[in-house]
Coordinates of C-alpha atoms in Angstrom, one line a residue:
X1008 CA 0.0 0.0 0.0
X1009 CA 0.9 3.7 -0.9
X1010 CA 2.2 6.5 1.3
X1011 CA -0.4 9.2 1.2
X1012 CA 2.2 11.7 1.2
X1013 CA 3.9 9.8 -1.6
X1014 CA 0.6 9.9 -3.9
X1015 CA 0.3 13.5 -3.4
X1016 CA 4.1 14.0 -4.0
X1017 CA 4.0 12.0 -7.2
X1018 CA 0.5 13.9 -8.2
X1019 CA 2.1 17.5 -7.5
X1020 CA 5.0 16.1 -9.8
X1021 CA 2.4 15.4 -12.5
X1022 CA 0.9 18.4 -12.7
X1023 CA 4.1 20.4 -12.6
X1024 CA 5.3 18.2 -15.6
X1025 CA 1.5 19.4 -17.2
X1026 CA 2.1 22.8 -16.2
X1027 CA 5.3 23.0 -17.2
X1028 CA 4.5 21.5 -20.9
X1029 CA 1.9 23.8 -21.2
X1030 CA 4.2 26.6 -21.0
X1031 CA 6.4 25.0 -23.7
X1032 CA 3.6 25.0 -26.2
X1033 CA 2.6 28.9 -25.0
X1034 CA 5.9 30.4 -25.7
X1035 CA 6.1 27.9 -28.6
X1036 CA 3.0 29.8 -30.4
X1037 CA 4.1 32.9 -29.2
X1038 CA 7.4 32.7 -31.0
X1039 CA 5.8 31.5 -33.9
X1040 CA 3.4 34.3 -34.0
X1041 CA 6.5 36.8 -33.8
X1042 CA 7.9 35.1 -36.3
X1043 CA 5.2 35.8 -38.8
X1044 CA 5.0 39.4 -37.9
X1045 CA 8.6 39.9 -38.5
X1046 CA 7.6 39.4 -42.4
X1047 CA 4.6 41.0 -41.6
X1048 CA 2.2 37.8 -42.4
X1049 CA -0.6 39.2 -40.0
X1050 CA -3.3 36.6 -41.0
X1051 CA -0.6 33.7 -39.3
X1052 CA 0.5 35.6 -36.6
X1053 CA -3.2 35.7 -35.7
X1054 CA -3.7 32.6 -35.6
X1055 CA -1.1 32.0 -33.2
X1056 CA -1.8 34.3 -31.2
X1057 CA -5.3 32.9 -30.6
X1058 CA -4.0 29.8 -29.7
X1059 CA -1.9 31.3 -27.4
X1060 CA -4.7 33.6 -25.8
X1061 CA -6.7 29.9 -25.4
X1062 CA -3.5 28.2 -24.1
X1063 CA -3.1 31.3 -21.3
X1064 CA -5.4 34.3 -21.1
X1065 CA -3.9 35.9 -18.4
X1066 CA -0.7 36.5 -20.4
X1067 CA -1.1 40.1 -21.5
X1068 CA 1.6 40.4 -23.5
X1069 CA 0.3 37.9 -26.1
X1070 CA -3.3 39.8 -25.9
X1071 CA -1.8 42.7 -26.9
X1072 CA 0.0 41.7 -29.8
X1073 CA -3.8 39.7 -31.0
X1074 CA -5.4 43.5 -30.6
X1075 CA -2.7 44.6 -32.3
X1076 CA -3.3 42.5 -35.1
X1077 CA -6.8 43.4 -35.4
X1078 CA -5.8 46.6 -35.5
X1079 CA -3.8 45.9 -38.7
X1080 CA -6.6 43.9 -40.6
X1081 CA -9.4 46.4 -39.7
X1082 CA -11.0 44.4 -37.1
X1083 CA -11.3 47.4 -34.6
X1084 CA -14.2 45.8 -32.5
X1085 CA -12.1 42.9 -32.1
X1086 CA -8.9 45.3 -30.8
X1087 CA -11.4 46.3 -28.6
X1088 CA -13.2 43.4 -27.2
X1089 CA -9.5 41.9 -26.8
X1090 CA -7.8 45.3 -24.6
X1091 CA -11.2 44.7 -22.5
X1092 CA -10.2 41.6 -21.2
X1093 CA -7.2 43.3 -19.8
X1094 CA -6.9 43.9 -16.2
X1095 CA -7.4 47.9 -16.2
X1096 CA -4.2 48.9 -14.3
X1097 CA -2.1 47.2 -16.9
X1098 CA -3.3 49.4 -19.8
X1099 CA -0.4 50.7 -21.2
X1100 CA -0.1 54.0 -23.6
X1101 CA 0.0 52.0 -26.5
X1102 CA -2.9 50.4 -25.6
X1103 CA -4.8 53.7 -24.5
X1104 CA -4.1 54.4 -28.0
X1105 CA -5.3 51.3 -29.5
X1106 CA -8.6 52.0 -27.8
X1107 CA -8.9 55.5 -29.1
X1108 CA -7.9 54.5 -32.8
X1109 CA -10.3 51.9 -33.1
X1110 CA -13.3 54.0 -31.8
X1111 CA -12.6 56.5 -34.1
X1112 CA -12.5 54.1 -37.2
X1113 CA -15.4 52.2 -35.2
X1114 CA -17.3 55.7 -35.5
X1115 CA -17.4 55.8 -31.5
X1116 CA -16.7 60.0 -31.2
X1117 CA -17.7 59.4 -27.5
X1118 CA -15.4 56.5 -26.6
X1119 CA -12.8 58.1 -28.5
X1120 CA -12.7 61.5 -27.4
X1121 CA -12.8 60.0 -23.6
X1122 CA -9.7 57.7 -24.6
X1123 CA -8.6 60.7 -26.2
X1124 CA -8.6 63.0 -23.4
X1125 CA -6.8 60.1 -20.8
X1126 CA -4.1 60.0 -23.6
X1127 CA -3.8 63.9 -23.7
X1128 CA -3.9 64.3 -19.5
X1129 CA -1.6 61.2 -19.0
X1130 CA 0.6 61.5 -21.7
X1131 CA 0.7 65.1 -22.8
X1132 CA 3.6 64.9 -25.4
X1133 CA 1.4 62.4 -27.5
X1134 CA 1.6 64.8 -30.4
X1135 CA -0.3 62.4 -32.6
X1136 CA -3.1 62.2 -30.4
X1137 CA -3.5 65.7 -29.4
X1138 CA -4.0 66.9 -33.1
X1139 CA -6.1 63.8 -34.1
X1140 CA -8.6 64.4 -31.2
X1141 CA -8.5 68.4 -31.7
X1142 CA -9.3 67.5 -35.5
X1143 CA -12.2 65.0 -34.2
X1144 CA -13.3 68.2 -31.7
X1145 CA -13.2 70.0 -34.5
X1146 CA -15.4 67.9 -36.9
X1147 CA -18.0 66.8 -34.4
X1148 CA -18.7 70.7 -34.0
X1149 CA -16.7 70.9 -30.6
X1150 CA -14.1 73.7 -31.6
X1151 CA -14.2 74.9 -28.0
X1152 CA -12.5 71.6 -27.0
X1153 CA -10.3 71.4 -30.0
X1154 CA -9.1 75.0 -29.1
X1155 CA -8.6 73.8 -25.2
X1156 CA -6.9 70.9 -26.1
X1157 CA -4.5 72.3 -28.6
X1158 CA -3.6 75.1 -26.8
X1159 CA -2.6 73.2 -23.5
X1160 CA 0.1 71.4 -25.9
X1161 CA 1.7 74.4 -27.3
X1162 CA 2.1 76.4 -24.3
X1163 CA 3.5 73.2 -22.5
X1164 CA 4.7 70.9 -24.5
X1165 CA 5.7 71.9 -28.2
X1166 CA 4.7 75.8 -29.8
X1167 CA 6.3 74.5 -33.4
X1168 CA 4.0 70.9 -33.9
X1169 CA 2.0 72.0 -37.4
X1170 CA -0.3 69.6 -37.2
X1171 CA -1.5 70.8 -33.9
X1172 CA -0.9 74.3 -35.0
X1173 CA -3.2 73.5 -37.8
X1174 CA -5.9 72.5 -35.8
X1175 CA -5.8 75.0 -33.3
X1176 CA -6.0 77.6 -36.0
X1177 CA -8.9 76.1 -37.6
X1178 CA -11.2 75.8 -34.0
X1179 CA -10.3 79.7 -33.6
X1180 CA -12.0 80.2 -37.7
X1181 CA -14.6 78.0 -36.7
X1182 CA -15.3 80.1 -33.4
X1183 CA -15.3 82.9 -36.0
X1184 CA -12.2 84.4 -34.0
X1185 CA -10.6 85.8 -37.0
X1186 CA -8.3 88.2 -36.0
X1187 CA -6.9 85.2 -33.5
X1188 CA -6.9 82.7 -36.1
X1189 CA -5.3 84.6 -38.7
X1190 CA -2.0 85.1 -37.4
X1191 CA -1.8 81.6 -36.8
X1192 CA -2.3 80.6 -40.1
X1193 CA -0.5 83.2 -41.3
X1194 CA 2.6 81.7 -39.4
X1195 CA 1.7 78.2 -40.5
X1196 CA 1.8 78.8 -44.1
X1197 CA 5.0 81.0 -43.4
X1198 CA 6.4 78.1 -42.0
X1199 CA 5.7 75.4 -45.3
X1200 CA 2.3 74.0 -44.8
X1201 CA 1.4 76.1 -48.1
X1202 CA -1.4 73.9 -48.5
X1203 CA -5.1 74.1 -50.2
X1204 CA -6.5 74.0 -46.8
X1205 CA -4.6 76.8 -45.9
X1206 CA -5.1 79.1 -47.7
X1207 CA -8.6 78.6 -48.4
X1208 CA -9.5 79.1 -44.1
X1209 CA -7.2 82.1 -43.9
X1210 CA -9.2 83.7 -47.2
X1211 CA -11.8 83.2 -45.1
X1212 CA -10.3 84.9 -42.5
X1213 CA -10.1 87.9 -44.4
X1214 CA -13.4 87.6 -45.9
X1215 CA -14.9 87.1 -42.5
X1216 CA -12.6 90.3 -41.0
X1217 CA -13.9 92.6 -44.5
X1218 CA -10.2 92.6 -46.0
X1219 CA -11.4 91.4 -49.7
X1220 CA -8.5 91.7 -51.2
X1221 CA -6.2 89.6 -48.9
X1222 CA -9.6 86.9 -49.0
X1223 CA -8.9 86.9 -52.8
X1224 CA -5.2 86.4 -52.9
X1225 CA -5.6 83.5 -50.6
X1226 CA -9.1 81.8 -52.4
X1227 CA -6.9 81.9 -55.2
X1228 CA -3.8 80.4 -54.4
X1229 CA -6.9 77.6 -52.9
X1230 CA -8.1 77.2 -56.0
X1231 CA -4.7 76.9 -58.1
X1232 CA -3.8 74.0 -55.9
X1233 CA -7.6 72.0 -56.1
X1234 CA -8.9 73.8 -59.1
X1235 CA -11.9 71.3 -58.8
X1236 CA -13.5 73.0 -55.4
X1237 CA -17.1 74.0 -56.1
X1238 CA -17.3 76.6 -52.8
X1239 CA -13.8 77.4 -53.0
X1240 CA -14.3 78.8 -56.6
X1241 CA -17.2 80.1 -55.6
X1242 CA -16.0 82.3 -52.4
X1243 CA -13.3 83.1 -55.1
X1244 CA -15.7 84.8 -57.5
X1245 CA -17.5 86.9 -54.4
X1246 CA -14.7 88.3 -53.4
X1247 CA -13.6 89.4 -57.2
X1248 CA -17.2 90.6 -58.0
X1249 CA -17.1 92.5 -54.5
X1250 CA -13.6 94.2 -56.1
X1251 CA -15.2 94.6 -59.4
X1252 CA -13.2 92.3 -61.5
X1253 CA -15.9 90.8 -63.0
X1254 CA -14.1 89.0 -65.8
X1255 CA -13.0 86.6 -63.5
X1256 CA -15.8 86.4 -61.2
X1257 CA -17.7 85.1 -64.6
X1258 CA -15.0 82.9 -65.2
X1259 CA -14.7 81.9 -61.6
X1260 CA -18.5 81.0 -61.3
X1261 CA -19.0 79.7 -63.9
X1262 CA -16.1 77.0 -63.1
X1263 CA -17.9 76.4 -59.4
X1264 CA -21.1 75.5 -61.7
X1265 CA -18.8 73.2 -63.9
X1266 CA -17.1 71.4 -61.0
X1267 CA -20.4 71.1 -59.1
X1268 CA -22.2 69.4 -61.3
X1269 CA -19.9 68.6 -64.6
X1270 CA -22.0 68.7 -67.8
X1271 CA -21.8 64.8 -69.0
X1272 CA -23.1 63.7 -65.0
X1273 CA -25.4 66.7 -65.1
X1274 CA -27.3 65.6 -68.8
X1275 CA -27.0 62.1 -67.1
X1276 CA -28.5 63.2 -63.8
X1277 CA -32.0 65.0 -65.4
X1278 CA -32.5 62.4 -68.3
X1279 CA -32.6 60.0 -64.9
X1280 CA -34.6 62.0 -63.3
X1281 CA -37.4 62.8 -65.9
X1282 CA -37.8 59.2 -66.3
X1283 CA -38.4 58.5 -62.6
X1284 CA -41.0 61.5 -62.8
X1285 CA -42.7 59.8 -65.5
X1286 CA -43.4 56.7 -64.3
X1287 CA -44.5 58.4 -60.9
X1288 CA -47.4 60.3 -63.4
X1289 CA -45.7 63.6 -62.6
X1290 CA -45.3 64.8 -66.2
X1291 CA -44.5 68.6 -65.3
X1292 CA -41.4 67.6 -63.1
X1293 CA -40.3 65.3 -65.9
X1294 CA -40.8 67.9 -68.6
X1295 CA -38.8 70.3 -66.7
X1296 CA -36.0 67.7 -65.9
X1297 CA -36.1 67.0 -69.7
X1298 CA -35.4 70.6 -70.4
X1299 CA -32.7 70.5 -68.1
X1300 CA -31.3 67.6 -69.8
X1301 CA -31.1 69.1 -72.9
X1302 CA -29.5 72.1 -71.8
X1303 CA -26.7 69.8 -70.6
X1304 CA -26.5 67.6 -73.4
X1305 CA -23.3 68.3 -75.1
X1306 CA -24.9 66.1 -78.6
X1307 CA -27.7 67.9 -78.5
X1308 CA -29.3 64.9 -79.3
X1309 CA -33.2 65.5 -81.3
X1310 CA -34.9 62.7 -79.0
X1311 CA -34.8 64.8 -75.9
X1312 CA -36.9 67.4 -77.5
X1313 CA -39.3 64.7 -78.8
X1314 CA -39.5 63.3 -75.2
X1315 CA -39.8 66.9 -73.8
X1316 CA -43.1 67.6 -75.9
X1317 CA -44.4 64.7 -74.6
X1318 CA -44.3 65.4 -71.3
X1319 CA -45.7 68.8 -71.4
X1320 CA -48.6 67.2 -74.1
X1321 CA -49.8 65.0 -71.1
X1322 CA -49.6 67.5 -68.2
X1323 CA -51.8 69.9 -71.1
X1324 CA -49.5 72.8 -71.5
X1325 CA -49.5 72.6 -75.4
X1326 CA -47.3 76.2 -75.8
X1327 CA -44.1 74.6 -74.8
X1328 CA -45.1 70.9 -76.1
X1329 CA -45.8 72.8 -79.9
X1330 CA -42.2 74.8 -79.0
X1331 CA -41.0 71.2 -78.5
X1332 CA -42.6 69.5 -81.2
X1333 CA -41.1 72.1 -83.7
X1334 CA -37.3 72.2 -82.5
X1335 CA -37.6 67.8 -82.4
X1336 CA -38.5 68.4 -86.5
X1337 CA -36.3 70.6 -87.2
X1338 CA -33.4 68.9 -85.5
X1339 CA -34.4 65.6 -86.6
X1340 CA -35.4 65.7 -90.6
X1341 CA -32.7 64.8 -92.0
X1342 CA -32.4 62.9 -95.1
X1343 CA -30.8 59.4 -94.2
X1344 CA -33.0 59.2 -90.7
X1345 CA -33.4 55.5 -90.0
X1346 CA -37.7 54.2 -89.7
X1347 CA -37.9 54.7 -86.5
X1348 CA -37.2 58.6 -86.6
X1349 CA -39.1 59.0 -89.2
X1350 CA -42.1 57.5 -87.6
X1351 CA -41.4 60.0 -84.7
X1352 CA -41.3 63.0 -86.8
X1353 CA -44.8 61.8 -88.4
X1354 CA -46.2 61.8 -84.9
X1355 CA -44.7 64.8 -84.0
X1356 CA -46.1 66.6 -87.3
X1357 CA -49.7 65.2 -86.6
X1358 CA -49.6 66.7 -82.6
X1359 CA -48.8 70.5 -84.0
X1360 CA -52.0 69.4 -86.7
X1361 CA -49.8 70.2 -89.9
X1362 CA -47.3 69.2 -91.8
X1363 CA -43.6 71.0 -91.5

């Protein structure tokens, strides 16, 4: 007969033996998992790494490289649902910002701005951070916060940071504080950041402290580095029309028009949309949309005329259907027209009730 002591002795030894194997084959999927991240295969290193999470979920270190892959395929509720297993006092800054970045591609502004602000109070040199939740202040109509935060960074940590610069400049123009803002920018683009952005927020510096023709030089270095900005182009004519160069405020809206709506999308747009209005019975929307279709239709193409007077025969206004009906015959009778056209243009002759 056994010892007791001996059977627990020999049982103790078992389970250290377990233990101990267990730990082999951890560190084993660990390595493995670093190993495919040093050649950047994420998709392996994940797999790993789940199998290490299962084989010891207490480890944080291999939890954090998991959310960490997440984080590089896109998975951000994942990253997140991963850091939230973590025992809260060993959240490091990395973390902290793992959180905030996937709440902000998640489209959490409230989780992210709170992760935000811990990363900002605890870490306050966290550059990257600071400007990204200033710019996310700044978007979600929060420019009091964006200006707050911002301006604790460069009066304690950094005064030459552009990107925070940037964004502290741009929640004083929002705040409609111009005559703070604009020396800002002013400095900014001073310092290289000579970009669209800009110069388009300090023209409207100067358009919103009545100096036109410092708003104009600045629209229009905007628009001569995105020469496809609808408002832009349109702030820029204002300004020129306001200072009487109207050769250039023509040419300047008439280029917001263009790049609003360019003319192939627009034709496109109003032939689509006088169809819908037709099959919903409303034939005075679709004859106007038909109108505007033609007016945009670079081939000036006879059928939309045809299809025009039909819409205005059915909702009875027989003035523009007959104006209609006679610019579709006269655009359309031409000598080698195909049956079908010519069968048009025999209707379209009996509706005015004579022949052309």
């Amino acid at each position: 007969v056994r010892h007791p002591a001996l059977i627990i002795i020999l049982s103790l030894l078992c389970l250290a033996n377990n233990a101990k194997a267990q730990q082999g084959i951890f560190r084993e999927l660990a390595l493995k998992g670093d190993s495919c991240m040093k050649i950047h295969d994420t998709f392996h290193a994940m797999q790993f790494y789940i199998a290490g999470v299962e084989a010891d979920s207490t480890d944080i270190g291999i939890r954090r490289k998991l959310a960490s892959c997440y984080r590089k395929v896109g998975d951000n509720r994942a990253c997140v649902n991963c850091l939230d297993r973590m025992p809260k006092d060993s959240v490091s800054h990395d973390d902290m910002r793992m959180f905030y970045y996937s709440y902000l591609s998640l489209g959490n502004s409230a989780k992210a701005a709170t992760w935000g602000e811990r990363i900002t109070e605890r870490y306050p040199y966290d550059s990257d951070v600071t400007a990204s939740l200033a710019s996310l202040y700044n978007s979600t109509n929060k420019p009091e916060r964006a200006e707050i935060t911002t301006k604790n960074y460069i009066t304690q940590c950094d005064s030459t940071n552009i990107f925070v610069n940037s964004e502290y400049a741009y929640s004083l123009f929002l705040q409609l504080k111009y005559d703070e803002a604009i020396p800002q920018y002013e400095k900014i683009i001073a310092n290289g950041n000579d970009d669209y952005k800009s110069n388009f927020v300090l023209g409207m510096c100067y358009d919103g402290s009545n100096d036109t023709a410092k708003a104009r030089k600045h629209l229009a270095k905007a628009a001569s580095l995105k020469d496809d900005s609808s408002y832009c182009l349109y702030r820029l004519a204002l300004t020129e029309e306001a200072l009487m160069m109207d050769s250039l405020a023509a040419e300047h809206f008439n280029r917001s028009l263009e790049t609003a709506m360019p003319q192939s999308r627009a034709f496109r747009t109003y032939a689509k949309l006088a169809s819908v209005y037709f099959a919903l019975h409303k034939y005075a929307e679709a004859a106007r949309a038909f109108e505007l279709a033609i007016a945009y239709d670079s081939d000036d193409k006879a059928l939309n005329y045809y299809n025009a007077a039909q819409m205005f025969i059915a909702d009875g206004n027989t003035i523009k259907a007959d104006l209609y009906l006679r610019l579709f015959i006269e655009k359309a009778n031409k000598p080698n027209n195909d049956e079908y056209t010519k069968e048009l243009i025999e209707t379209a002759r009996k509706q005015l009730g004579r022949k052309q």
